[in-house]
XYZ file of C-alpha atoms in Angstrom:
277
model
C 0.000 0.000 0.000
C 1.537 3.291 -1.030
C 2.344 5.903 1.606
C 0.748 9.338 1.347
C 3.002 11.945 -0.170
C 3.501 13.781 3.131
C 4.497 10.617 4.965
C 6.782 9.638 2.065
C 8.607 12.956 2.346
C 9.044 12.497 6.089
C 10.379 8.988 5.525
C 12.952 10.188 2.984
C 14.009 13.022 5.283
C 14.500 10.528 8.103
C 16.666 8.316 5.885
C 18.813 11.338 4.841
C 19.327 12.425 8.442
C 20.372 8.915 9.480
C 22.864 8.645 6.615
C 24.279 12.093 7.363
C 24.730 11.165 10.981
C 26.508 7.935 10.046
C 28.850 9.797 7.677
C 29.793 12.332 10.351
C 30.447 9.535 12.817
C 32.624 7.696 10.297
C 34.711 10.830 9.726
C 35.510 11.025 13.401
C 36.503 7.373 13.637
C 40.293 7.370 14.242
C 42.431 5.405 11.797
C 45.038 5.094 14.485
C 45.536 6.383 17.966
C 46.684 9.883 16.942
C 45.244 10.877 13.554
C 41.535 10.959 12.728
C 40.508 10.797 9.093
C 39.704 14.508 8.820
C 43.124 15.411 10.212
C 44.875 13.146 7.719
C 42.929 14.692 4.865
C 43.954 18.166 6.042
C 47.605 17.142 6.321
C 47.497 15.576 2.856
C 46.517 18.967 1.427
C 48.700 21.244 3.551
C 51.936 19.238 3.746
C 52.987 19.590 0.052
C 52.309 23.331 0.168
C 54.259 23.675 3.386
C 57.146 21.670 1.935
C 57.282 23.913 -1.150
C 57.221 27.087 0.976
C 59.976 25.683 3.184
C 62.078 24.892 0.095
C 61.586 28.412 -1.255
C 62.507 29.958 2.099
C 65.661 27.868 2.392
C 66.633 28.865 -1.148
C 66.154 32.574 -0.416
C 68.061 32.242 2.847
C 70.925 30.494 1.023
C 71.041 33.218 -1.661
C 71.163 35.961 0.970
C 73.920 34.169 2.895
C 75.970 33.762 -0.301
C 75.428 37.443 -1.198
C 76.623 38.649 2.218
C 79.634 36.320 2.006
C 80.595 37.564 -1.467
C 80.300 41.193 -0.316
C 82.679 40.461 2.551
C 85.115 38.667 0.221
C 85.048 41.572 -2.264
C 85.647 44.117 0.498
C 88.544 42.074 1.858
C 90.066 41.717 -1.636
C 89.926 45.487 -2.151
C 91.618 46.050 1.209
C 94.370 43.541 0.384
C 94.890 45.092 -3.074
C 95.381 48.507 -1.486
C 97.848 47.123 1.070
C 99.740 45.249 -1.650
C 99.955 48.384 -3.801
C 101.230 50.409 -0.855
C 103.907 47.867 0.052
C 105.160 47.550 -3.541
C 105.495 51.306 -3.978
C 107.187 51.801 -0.610
C 109.651 49.057 -1.511
C 110.389 50.737 -4.850
C 110.976 54.133 -3.242
C 113.160 52.763 -0.467
C 115.344 50.935 -3.004
C 115.833 54.170 -4.960
C 116.761 56.054 -1.795
C 119.206 53.418 -0.606
C 120.945 53.463 -3.993
C 121.608 57.202 -3.530
C 122.839 57.021 0.058
C 126.257 55.762 1.137
C 126.827 56.183 4.838
C 124.895 54.197 7.440
C 124.321 57.296 9.590
C 122.961 59.188 6.599
C 120.679 56.282 5.729
C 119.175 56.232 9.222
C 118.726 60.006 9.220
C 117.001 60.105 5.854
C 114.759 57.075 6.446
C 113.482 58.646 9.664
C 111.765 61.255 7.457
C 109.735 58.682 5.545
C 106.677 58.267 7.757
C 103.777 57.270 5.488
C 105.540 58.360 2.262
C 102.737 57.032 0.063
C 99.003 57.471 -0.124
C 96.816 54.962 -1.963
C 93.979 56.651 -3.845
C 91.032 55.434 -5.896
C 90.100 56.832 -9.295
C 86.651 58.437 -9.023
C 86.455 60.326 -12.315
C 88.175 61.459 -15.502
C 88.303 64.507 -17.750
C 84.876 65.075 -19.270
C 86.343 66.064 -22.624
C 89.223 63.593 -22.950
C 89.972 60.658 -20.638
C 93.654 60.823 -21.641
C 94.114 64.280 -20.092
C 93.342 63.924 -16.402
C 91.885 61.807 -13.600
C 90.105 62.666 -10.358
C 91.249 60.890 -7.169
C 89.517 60.563 -3.800
C 92.428 62.050 -1.839
C 93.096 65.729 -1.165
C 94.655 68.253 1.189
C 93.097 66.450 4.155
C 95.425 63.536 3.325
C 98.529 65.667 2.815
C 98.247 65.852 -0.973
C 99.829 68.841 -2.728
C 100.319 69.978 -6.308
C 103.159 68.383 -8.329
C 103.206 65.154 -6.305
C 104.028 62.101 -8.431
C 101.333 59.520 -9.178
C 102.141 55.876 -10.009
C 100.043 52.903 -11.082
C 100.010 49.605 -9.098
C 103.070 48.365 -11.037
C 105.170 51.441 -10.262
C 104.771 53.018 -13.712
C 104.403 56.771 -14.093
C 100.810 57.998 -14.441
C 101.271 61.744 -14.023
C 101.336 64.466 -11.389
C 98.870 66.185 -9.090
C 97.820 69.616 -10.366
C 96.082 72.420 -8.513
C 93.790 73.372 -7.093
C 93.858 70.487 -4.599
C 90.526 70.202 -2.814
C 90.011 68.969 0.726
C 88.849 65.480 -0.223
C 89.924 65.121 -3.867
C 92.600 66.096 -6.369
C 93.193 66.144 -10.113
C 96.037 64.344 -11.877
C 97.505 65.467 -15.195
C 98.335 62.336 -17.193
C 101.542 61.922 -19.168
C 99.310 61.274 -22.200
C 97.947 64.843 -22.003
C 99.089 67.057 -24.880
C 100.038 69.803 -22.413
C 102.255 67.542 -20.315
C 106.039 67.400 -20.468
C 108.316 64.871 -18.773
C 112.112 64.753 -18.810
C 113.096 61.189 -19.718
C 115.990 59.068 -20.932
C 116.276 55.735 -22.672
C 117.182 53.070 -20.141
C 119.814 51.365 -22.301
C 121.691 54.255 -23.984
C 120.786 57.188 -21.749
C 119.536 59.363 -24.613
C 117.531 62.225 -23.128
C 114.447 63.998 -24.403
C 111.058 65.344 -23.394
C 108.037 63.064 -23.380
C 104.761 64.642 -24.500
C 101.297 63.104 -24.804
C 99.294 63.032 -28.011
C 95.898 63.232 -26.265
C 94.917 59.815 -27.633
C 96.700 57.446 -25.246
C 100.192 57.538 -26.793
C 103.264 59.749 -26.295
C 106.122 61.180 -28.363
C 109.737 61.597 -27.347
C 110.731 65.093 -28.524
C 114.066 66.856 -28.997
C 116.129 63.806 -29.904
C 118.460 64.959 -32.674
C 118.819 62.930 -35.836
C 122.555 62.918 -35.106
C 121.987 61.299 -31.705
C 122.915 57.648 -31.177
C 120.425 55.231 -32.632
C 117.334 54.346 -30.641
C 115.279 51.294 -31.499
C 111.714 50.096 -30.969
C 111.459 48.075 -27.786
C 113.727 50.301 -25.686
C 112.308 51.393 -22.353
C 111.911 55.019 -21.318
C 112.418 56.131 -17.700
C 112.299 59.502 -15.954
C 115.591 61.410 -15.773
C 114.650 63.760 -12.911
C 116.058 66.760 -14.823
C 112.698 68.556 -14.918
C 112.447 68.690 -11.127
C 108.926 67.258 -11.320
C 109.439 63.516 -11.204
C 112.039 61.424 -9.356
C 114.601 59.746 -11.596
C 114.277 56.102 -12.554
C 110.503 55.693 -12.795
C 109.364 53.475 -15.676
C 107.415 55.463 -18.269
C 106.936 53.490 -21.477
C 108.413 51.656 -24.435
C 109.473 52.966 -27.863
C 107.284 51.509 -30.616
C 108.486 53.420 -33.696
C 111.327 55.705 -34.831
C 111.349 57.791 -38.020
C 113.057 60.832 -39.559
C 110.873 63.283 -41.480
C 113.246 65.914 -42.911
C 113.705 67.505 -39.520
C 116.412 68.167 -36.968
C 114.731 65.739 -34.607
C 113.658 62.146 -34.803
C 109.986 61.261 -34.510
C 109.809 58.698 -31.725
C 106.477 57.220 -30.678
C 106.173 55.782 -27.176
C 103.558 53.471 -25.701
C 103.153 54.343 -21.994
C 103.265 51.478 -19.512
C 100.277 52.657 -17.510
C 96.869 51.838 -18.980
C 93.943 54.174 -18.394
C 91.408 51.409 -18.968
C 90.926 49.429 -15.786
C 93.014 51.813 -13.659
C 91.188 51.822 -10.318
C 93.892 52.595 -7.767
C 97.112 54.616 -7.790
C 99.853 55.597 -5.357
C 100.741 59.219 -4.632
C 104.317 59.967 -3.507
C 104.021 62.552 -0.734
C 107.620 63.761 -0.744
C 110.279 64.819 -3.230
C 112.804 62.044 -3.818
C 115.106 64.502 -5.570
C 115.565 66.420 -2.296
C 116.602 63.424 -0.228
């Protein structure tokens, strides 16, 4: 006998409520002593996400640690480069002084004057019109820098001289490749003297060498003579790359300077006059 529609609806509702109750009870039935089914389902969803986030965090932490380490290594390398440059230049200067001195008493007296004879400076700029004319250094009058002090590269090669005005925290250096520069030099092998002038393009010319002078050849080194009173004698300047005679009283001698403007980051400034020692 069929149930009335109202009773049938109540019967179906009862069945649905019973099934719902059984399902909720089954969810709460523990699969083991610690983890109910609903907890395991939650962990199954969350755990992979958590693992991926943990992996990303560890990767970012590792990158940051490596970055900090590399910054420290770079800073330490720059400090060691500056110390190495300073020691090499001091060694060069002391050797030149000792070659000029004879008596032990005189040596001790002169060396006592050489407290901090060198200042290491960084290149912070160049001439806006021509990079072969001048450089700007981060050392000035506050560091004892004055006009006409000699500037060397890390290998002890001549770069140029400090020119005025010298500011408190910076100074300008006229390069030997500047067209307005002039440096008294000699050839290291034959002692032929002349004046080195820049061409404004990174090269130099050795002027005032008579065609009747002893022969000079490509490959010979040029060093300072000290006769101009600007630079100490014996500093390496460059190498002759060509020699020609063009119906003139003087030979045309092209010189490639040893110092290289490209990549020049640090220099040494000599804070005293070697010619007066």
